[in-house]
């Protein structure tokens, strides 16, 4: 056996031994019961506050539910145990909720969780100035919001939101984001690292959706400007209306159906096909480095199509048209048709 292999085996053995020692220490410190966290006692707490206009929540690993209430005061319900609790206080018109974790380092070794408990906040039907919710490992559900400014952040967990959201920012590192049907707001900025984005609603200003690895889906959306960006994954949009549509995918297909822009439409794909069905815009700029471009448009344009490797086809250019459709492909064909 080679000397290098022996060294690697020795190092691996040492690391395994250290790991076993740490696990044993956690087992001993924790009372010798790996299942002790299952038998923990959880006590439910609740509190009511009047005249709340700002809510700021950090819930740790707990799930958070924000829902509308017919009551005139704001109510919060949560759980506590010997491992964790929540600091809940109101200063002026701001309600603050902060997760507190009392576990020792050896309890983390034993994989004792603080529990997937739930924080429920019931809010009266009046507009909040601001709502901010953060979780480290928990989901957020807030489908009946009424807030001027909304910020929802989950490190590892799903987010589902909607209502009157004002200026809304959503961020999720690992998990899905869903903005439900009927949502209304000023603007939306949704970002994900790994997961999916599903968005519906009416926004007076800009809608931005960006994901590193996953799928972006828009359905029944209106906005002044729509910007979609995906590094690895598909982009799908249906029944979208905006003054400007700007879409880019590095590795993945782009598919539009019934997407209408009163101004310009930009669609760019580095590696993946572009398929546009029953779309309309004043001007188009379509690009694909590796993949075909297929577009069925509602109104005639002046066409400028070029591909390095592949065929091109389009109707005759309409000299009376004030709009231009430009399409470029490096490796792939281009076909433009007028909808019947």
Short mmCIF file of C-alpha atoms in Angstrom, two decimals:
data_model
loop_
_atom_site.label_atom_id
_atom_site.label_comp_id
_atom_site.label_asym_id
_atom_site.label_seq_id
_atom_site.Cartn_x
_atom_site.Cartn_y
_atom_site.Cartn_z
CA UNK A 1 0.00 0.00 0.00
CA UNK A 2 1.30 3.42 -0.87
CA UNK A 3 2.43 5.72 1.88
CA UNK A 4 -0.06 8.43 0.82
CA UNK A 5 -2.98 6.00 1.14
CA UNK A 6 -1.85 4.98 4.61
CA UNK A 7 -1.70 8.62 5.67
CA UNK A 8 -5.22 9.25 4.37
CA UNK A 9 -6.56 6.21 6.20
CA UNK A 10 -4.91 7.31 9.44
CA UNK A 11 -6.35 10.85 9.11
CA UNK A 12 -9.82 9.45 8.39
CA UNK A 13 -9.60 7.16 11.41
CA UNK A 14 -8.60 10.05 13.66
CA UNK A 15 -11.48 12.21 12.43
CA UNK A 16 -13.99 9.39 12.95
CA UNK A 17 -12.63 8.87 16.46
CA UNK A 18 -12.94 12.56 17.29
CA UNK A 19 -16.51 12.56 15.98
CA UNK A 20 -17.38 9.56 18.14
CA UNK A 21 -15.91 11.25 21.21
CA UNK A 22 -17.96 14.41 20.63
CA UNK A 23 -21.14 12.40 20.14
CA UNK A 24 -20.45 10.48 23.35
CA UNK A 25 -19.89 13.75 25.22
CA UNK A 26 -23.17 15.11 23.93
CA UNK A 27 -24.89 11.89 24.93
CA UNK A 28 -23.40 12.06 28.43
CA UNK A 29 -24.05 15.76 29.02
CA UNK A 30 -27.59 15.38 27.76
CA UNK A 31 -28.44 12.67 30.28
CA UNK A 32 -27.78 9.67 28.06
CA UNK A 33 -30.97 9.97 26.04
CA UNK A 34 -30.85 10.90 22.37
CA UNK A 35 -34.67 11.10 22.31
CA UNK A 36 -34.95 13.52 25.22
CA UNK A 37 -35.90 16.43 22.98
CA UNK A 38 -39.04 14.58 21.90
CA UNK A 39 -40.17 14.46 25.53
CA UNK A 40 -39.56 18.16 26.18
CA UNK A 41 -42.43 20.14 27.66
CA UNK A 42 -43.66 23.00 25.51
CA UNK A 43 -45.81 25.72 27.06
CA UNK A 44 -48.03 27.88 24.89
CA UNK A 45 -47.98 31.60 25.57
CA UNK A 46 -50.10 34.46 24.20
CA UNK A 47 -50.22 38.23 24.50
CA UNK A 48 -52.38 41.03 23.11
CA UNK A 49 -51.27 44.53 22.11
CA UNK A 50 -53.19 47.58 20.96
CA UNK A 51 -52.17 50.26 18.43
CA UNK A 52 -49.51 48.20 16.63
CA UNK A 53 -48.30 49.77 13.39
CA UNK A 54 -44.88 48.09 12.97
CA UNK A 55 -44.08 44.38 13.46
CA UNK A 56 -40.53 42.98 13.51
CA UNK A 57 -40.06 39.22 13.98
CA UNK A 58 -37.02 36.93 14.17
CA UNK A 59 -38.36 33.42 14.74
CA UNK A 60 -35.24 31.24 14.45
CA UNK A 61 -36.25 27.71 13.47
CA UNK A 62 -39.94 28.27 14.19
CA UNK A 63 -42.60 28.65 11.54
CA UNK A 64 -44.44 31.98 11.36
CA UNK A 65 -48.06 32.57 10.41
CA UNK A 66 -49.43 36.08 9.93
CA UNK A 67 -53.19 36.23 9.51
CA UNK A 68 -56.01 38.73 9.54
CA UNK A 69 -58.20 39.10 12.61
CA UNK A 70 -61.61 40.66 13.24
CA UNK A 71 -60.41 41.84 16.66
CA UNK A 72 -59.21 45.40 17.18
CA UNK A 73 -55.93 44.39 18.85
CA UNK A 74 -52.90 42.40 17.66
CA UNK A 75 -52.51 38.96 19.25
CA UNK A 76 -49.41 36.74 19.27
CA UNK A 77 -49.36 33.06 20.22
CA UNK A 78 -46.12 31.09 20.60
CA UNK A 79 -44.45 28.24 22.48
CA UNK A 80 -41.57 28.17 24.99
CA UNK A 81 -39.54 25.38 26.60
CA UNK A 82 -36.38 24.93 28.65
CA UNK A 83 -34.43 25.11 25.36
CA UNK A 84 -35.88 28.26 23.83
CA UNK A 85 -38.25 31.17 24.29
CA UNK A 86 -39.24 34.46 22.66
CA UNK A 87 -38.69 38.03 23.79
CA UNK A 88 -41.96 39.81 23.00
CA UNK A 89 -42.23 43.51 23.71
CA UNK A 90 -43.88 46.64 22.40
CA UNK A 91 -42.10 49.99 22.20
CA UNK A 92 -44.31 52.83 21.07
CA UNK A 93 -46.27 51.36 18.18
CA UNK A 94 -43.65 48.72 17.29
CA UNK A 95 -44.08 45.07 18.26
CA UNK A 96 -40.80 43.12 18.39
CA UNK A 97 -40.50 39.33 18.61
CA UNK A 98 -37.07 37.70 18.98
CA UNK A 99 -36.20 34.01 19.24
CA UNK A 100 -33.89 33.03 22.13
CA UNK A 101 -32.00 29.72 22.04
CA UNK A 102 -30.66 28.42 25.38
CA UNK A 103 -29.18 25.14 24.17
CA UNK A 104 -25.57 24.30 24.97
CA UNK A 105 -23.00 23.34 22.39
CA UNK A 106 -23.18 19.63 23.29
CA UNK A 107 -26.92 19.66 22.72
CA UNK A 108 -26.31 20.71 19.12
CA UNK A 109 -23.95 17.72 18.80
CA UNK A 110 -26.80 15.49 19.91
CA UNK A 111 -28.93 17.00 17.17
CA UNK A 112 -31.49 18.24 19.65
CA UNK A 113 -33.66 20.71 17.79
CA UNK A 114 -35.45 23.67 19.25
CA UNK A 115 -38.54 22.21 17.65
CA UNK A 116 -40.63 23.22 14.69
CA UNK A 117 -42.92 25.36 16.78
CA UNK A 118 -45.20 28.02 15.38
CA UNK A 119 -45.50 31.73 15.99
CA UNK A 120 -48.98 32.98 15.10
CA UNK A 121 -49.64 36.71 14.85
CA UNK A 122 -53.23 37.83 14.31
CA UNK A 123 -53.41 41.35 12.92
CA UNK A 124 -56.51 43.60 12.74
CA UNK A 125 -57.79 44.69 9.35
CA UNK A 126 -55.92 47.98 9.28
CA UNK A 127 -52.79 48.91 7.36
CA UNK A 128 -49.42 48.34 9.04
CA UNK A 129 -46.64 50.81 8.33
CA UNK A 130 -44.12 47.98 8.17
CA UNK A 131 -43.89 44.20 8.59
CA UNK A 132 -40.58 42.32 8.71
CA UNK A 133 -40.28 38.58 9.37
CA UNK A 134 -37.08 36.51 9.42
CA UNK A 135 -36.51 32.81 10.04
CA UNK A 136 -33.31 30.78 9.98
CA UNK A 137 -34.97 27.40 9.46
CA UNK A 138 -38.71 27.82 9.31
CA UNK A 139 -41.47 28.67 6.89
CA UNK A 140 -43.44 31.92 6.62
CA UNK A 141 -47.13 32.10 5.74
CA UNK A 142 -48.71 35.53 5.31
CA UNK A 143 -51.48 35.39 2.70
CA UNK A 144 -53.75 38.19 3.99
CA UNK A 145 -51.29 41.03 4.50
CA UNK A 146 -52.15 44.70 4.71
CA UNK A 147 -48.85 46.55 4.97
CA UNK A 148 -47.17 49.54 3.33
CA UNK A 149 -43.74 47.87 3.51
CA UNK A 150 -43.30 44.09 3.68
CA UNK A 151 -40.01 42.19 4.08
CA UNK A 152 -39.95 38.39 4.42
CA UNK A 153 -36.71 36.41 4.73
CA UNK A 154 -36.14 32.66 5.20
CA UNK A 155 -32.72 31.01 5.14
CA UNK A 156 -34.10 27.50 4.78
CA UNK A 157 -37.85 27.25 4.43
CA UNK A 158 -40.75 28.20 2.20
CA UNK A 159 -42.51 31.56 1.98
CA UNK A 160 -46.14 32.05 0.93
CA UNK A 161 -47.48 35.59 0.92
CA UNK A 162 -50.23 37.78 -0.48
CA UNK A 163 -52.80 40.47 0.19
CA UNK A 164 -52.09 44.21 0.11
CA UNK A 165 -48.33 44.03 0.37
CA UNK A 166 -47.17 47.58 -0.44
CA UNK A 167 -43.49 47.53 -1.30
CA UNK A 168 -42.60 43.87 -0.78
CA UNK A 169 -39.20 42.18 -0.61
CA UNK A 170 -38.94 38.37 -0.35
CA UNK A 171 -35.71 36.42 0.04
CA UNK A 172 -35.26 32.67 0.43
CA UNK A 173 -31.92 30.85 0.27
CA UNK A 174 -33.26 27.30 0.11
CA UNK A 175 -36.97 26.82 -0.45
CA UNK A 176 -39.94 27.90 -2.51
CA UNK A 177 -41.50 31.36 -2.76
CA UNK A 178 -45.16 31.79 -3.69
CA UNK A 179 -47.00 35.08 -4.09
CA UNK A 180 -50.65 34.06 -4.20
CA UNK A 181 -53.43 35.10 -6.57
CA UNK A 182 -55.12 38.41 -5.88
CA UNK A 183 -52.03 40.05 -4.42
CA UNK A 184 -51.80 43.83 -4.85
CA UNK A 185 -48.86 46.10 -4.16
CA UNK A 186 -46.56 48.89 -5.22
CA UNK A 187 -43.59 46.69 -6.10
CA UNK A 188 -42.14 43.21 -5.60
CA UNK A 189 -38.52 42.09 -5.36
CA UNK A 190 -38.28 38.29 -4.97
CA UNK A 191 -34.94 36.47 -4.77
CA UNK A 192 -34.10 32.81 -4.29
CA UNK A 193 -30.88 30.80 -4.32
CA UNK A 194 -32.22 27.26 -4.69
CA UNK A 195 -35.90 26.50 -5.13
CA UNK A 196 -38.77 27.93 -7.13
CA UNK A 197 -40.53 31.28 -7.53
CA UNK A 198 -44.25 31.36 -8.32
CA UNK A 199 -45.78 34.83 -8.61
CA UNK A 200 -49.22 36.25 -9.29
CA UNK A 201 -50.70 39.70 -8.65
CA UNK A 202 -50.95 43.35 -9.67
CA UNK A 203 -48.07 45.73 -8.98
CA UNK A 204 -48.13 49.44 -9.79
CA UNK A 205 -44.37 49.74 -10.26
CA UNK A 206 -41.70 47.09 -10.80
CA UNK A 207 -41.74 43.34 -10.36
CA UNK A 208 -38.31 41.69 -10.08
CA UNK A 209 -37.77 37.95 -9.73
CA UNK A 210 -34.32 36.37 -9.59
CA UNK A 211 -33.21 32.83 -8.77
CA UNK A 212 -29.84 31.09 -8.99
CA UNK A 213 -31.03 27.52 -9.41
CA UNK A 214 -34.69 26.74 -9.94
CA UNK A 215 -37.78 27.73 -11.86
CA UNK A 216 -39.55 31.09 -12.19
CA UNK A 217 -43.27 31.04 -12.97
CA UNK A 218 -45.48 34.10 -13.50
CA UNK A 219 -49.24 33.74 -13.94
CA UNK A 220 -51.83 36.52 -14.13
CA UNK A 221 -49.45 39.39 -13.44
CA UNK A 222 -49.49 43.11 -14.22
CA UNK A 223 -46.69 45.59 -13.47
CA UNK A 224 -45.09 48.72 -14.88
CA UNK A 225 -41.85 46.81 -15.46
CA UNK A 226 -41.19 43.09 -15.18
CA UNK A 227 -37.61 41.83 -14.78
CA UNK A 228 -36.91 38.08 -14.63
CA UNK A 229 -33.47 36.52 -14.20
CA UNK A 230 -32.46 32.88 -13.81
CA UNK A 231 -28.97 31.37 -13.74
CA UNK A 232 -29.94 27.71 -14.01
CA UNK A 233 -33.54 26.79 -14.68
CA UNK A 234 -36.57 27.65 -16.77
CA UNK A 235 -38.67 30.82 -16.93
CA UNK A 236 -42.39 30.53 -17.68
CA UNK A 237 -44.87 33.40 -17.94
CA UNK A 238 -48.59 33.36 -18.77
CA UNK A 239 -51.06 36.25 -18.95
CA UNK A 240 -48.57 38.98 -18.07
CA UNK A 241 -49.05 42.66 -18.87
CA UNK A 242 -46.33 45.29 -18.44
CA UNK A 243 -44.88 48.39 -20.06
CA UNK A 244 -41.47 46.67 -20.25
CA UNK A 245 -40.57 42.98 -20.05
CA UNK A 246 -36.90 42.07 -19.50
CA UNK A 247 -35.99 38.38 -19.21
CA UNK A 248 -32.65 36.56 -19.05
CA UNK A 249 -31.68 32.92 -18.49
CA UNK A 250 -28.11 31.60 -18.48
CA UNK A 251 -29.01 27.92 -18.63
CA UNK A 252 -32.63 27.08 -19.24
CA UNK A 253 -35.57 27.58 -21.54
CA UNK A 254 -37.85 30.63 -21.68
CA UNK A 255 -41.54 30.18 -22.43
CA UNK A 256 -44.16 32.97 -22.75
CA UNK A 257 -47.87 32.69 -23.43
CA UNK A 258 -50.12 35.76 -23.69
CA UNK A 259 -47.43 38.18 -22.51
CA UNK A 260 -48.21 41.75 -23.58
CA UNK A 261 -45.78 44.68 -23.35
CA UNK A 262 -46.88 48.20 -24.29
CA UNK A 263 -43.22 49.09 -24.74
CA UNK A 264 -40.16 46.89 -25.26
CA UNK A 265 -39.67 43.17 -24.73
CA UNK A 266 -36.16 41.80 -24.12
CA UNK A 267 -35.64 38.02 -24.03
CA UNK A 268 -32.13 36.54 -23.74
CA UNK A 269 -31.02 32.93 -23.28
CA UNK A 270 -27.42 31.72 -23.19
CA UNK A 271 -28.17 28.01 -23.30
CA UNK A 272 -31.78 27.08 -23.94
CA UNK A 273 -34.66 27.60 -26.31
CA UNK A 274 -36.94 30.64 -26.49
CA UNK A 275 -40.62 30.01 -27.20
CA UNK A 276 -43.05 32.93 -27.29
CA UNK A 277 -46.73 32.31 -28.06
CA UNK A 278 -49.32 35.06 -28.61
CA UNK A 279 -47.07 37.85 -27.37
CA UNK A 280 -47.08 41.53 -28.26
CA UNK A 281 -44.74 44.49 -27.81
CA UNK A 282 -43.79 47.74 -29.50
CA UNK A 283 -40.25 46.45 -30.06
CA UNK A 284 -38.60 43.06 -29.50
CA UNK A 285 -34.99 42.10 -28.84
CA UNK A 286 -34.60 38.31 -28.84
CA UNK A 287 -31.27 36.51 -28.36
CA UNK A 288 -30.14 32.91 -27.97
CA UNK A 289 -26.54 31.70 -27.98
CA UNK A 290 -27.34 28.00 -28.04
CA UNK A 291 -30.96 27.25 -28.81
CA UNK A 292 -33.78 28.05 -31.19
CA UNK A 293 -36.10 31.05 -31.15
CA UNK A 294 -39.80 30.56 -31.91
CA UNK A 295 -42.26 33.45 -31.64
CA UNK A 296 -45.91 33.89 -32.54
CA UNK A 297 -46.69 37.60 -32.32
CA UNK A 298 -49.98 39.50 -32.44
CA UNK A 299 -49.03 42.53 -34.58
CA UNK A 300 -46.72 42.81 -37.60
CA UNK A 301 -43.28 44.38 -37.31
CA UNK A 302 -40.18 45.17 -39.29
CA UNK A 303 -37.99 42.06 -38.92
CA UNK A 304 -34.22 41.78 -38.53
CA UNK A 305 -33.22 38.12 -38.08
CA UNK A 306 -29.71 36.68 -38.06
CA UNK A 307 -28.25 33.32 -37.06
CA UNK A 308 -24.73 31.91 -37.38
CA UNK A 309 -25.85 28.29 -37.63
CA UNK A 310 -29.48 27.61 -38.55
CA UNK A 311 -32.37 28.86 -40.66
CA UNK A 312 -34.53 31.97 -40.35
CA UNK A 313 -38.13 32.63 -41.37
CA UNK A 314 -40.56 35.49 -40.81
CA UNK A 315 -43.48 37.23 -42.55
CA UNK A 316 -42.73 40.12 -44.87
CA UNK A 317 -41.77 43.22 -42.95
CA UNK A 318 -44.58 45.73 -42.55
CA UNK A 319 -43.22 49.06 -43.78
CA UNK A 320 -46.05 50.89 -42.02
CA UNK A 321 -45.14 49.38 -38.68
CA UNK A 322 -43.41 51.59 -36.13
CA UNK A 323 -42.06 48.57 -34.29
CA UNK A 324 -38.94 46.47 -34.83
CA UNK A 325 -38.33 42.81 -34.04
CA UNK A 326 -34.64 41.93 -33.77
CA UNK A 327 -33.62 38.30 -33.27
CA UNK A 328 -30.10 36.87 -33.00
CA UNK A 329 -28.99 33.25 -32.60
CA UNK A 330 -25.48 31.79 -32.61
CA UNK A 331 -26.46 28.14 -32.87
CA UNK A 332 -30.13 27.61 -33.64
CA UNK A 333 -32.91 28.50 -36.01
CA UNK A 334 -35.26 31.51 -35.80
CA UNK A 335 -38.92 31.38 -36.78
CA UNK A 336 -41.37 34.25 -36.43
CA UNK A 337 -45.07 33.93 -37.20
CA UNK A 338 -48.16 36.13 -36.97
CA UNK A 339 -50.93 34.76 -34.77
CA UNK A 340 -54.10 33.74 -36.62
#
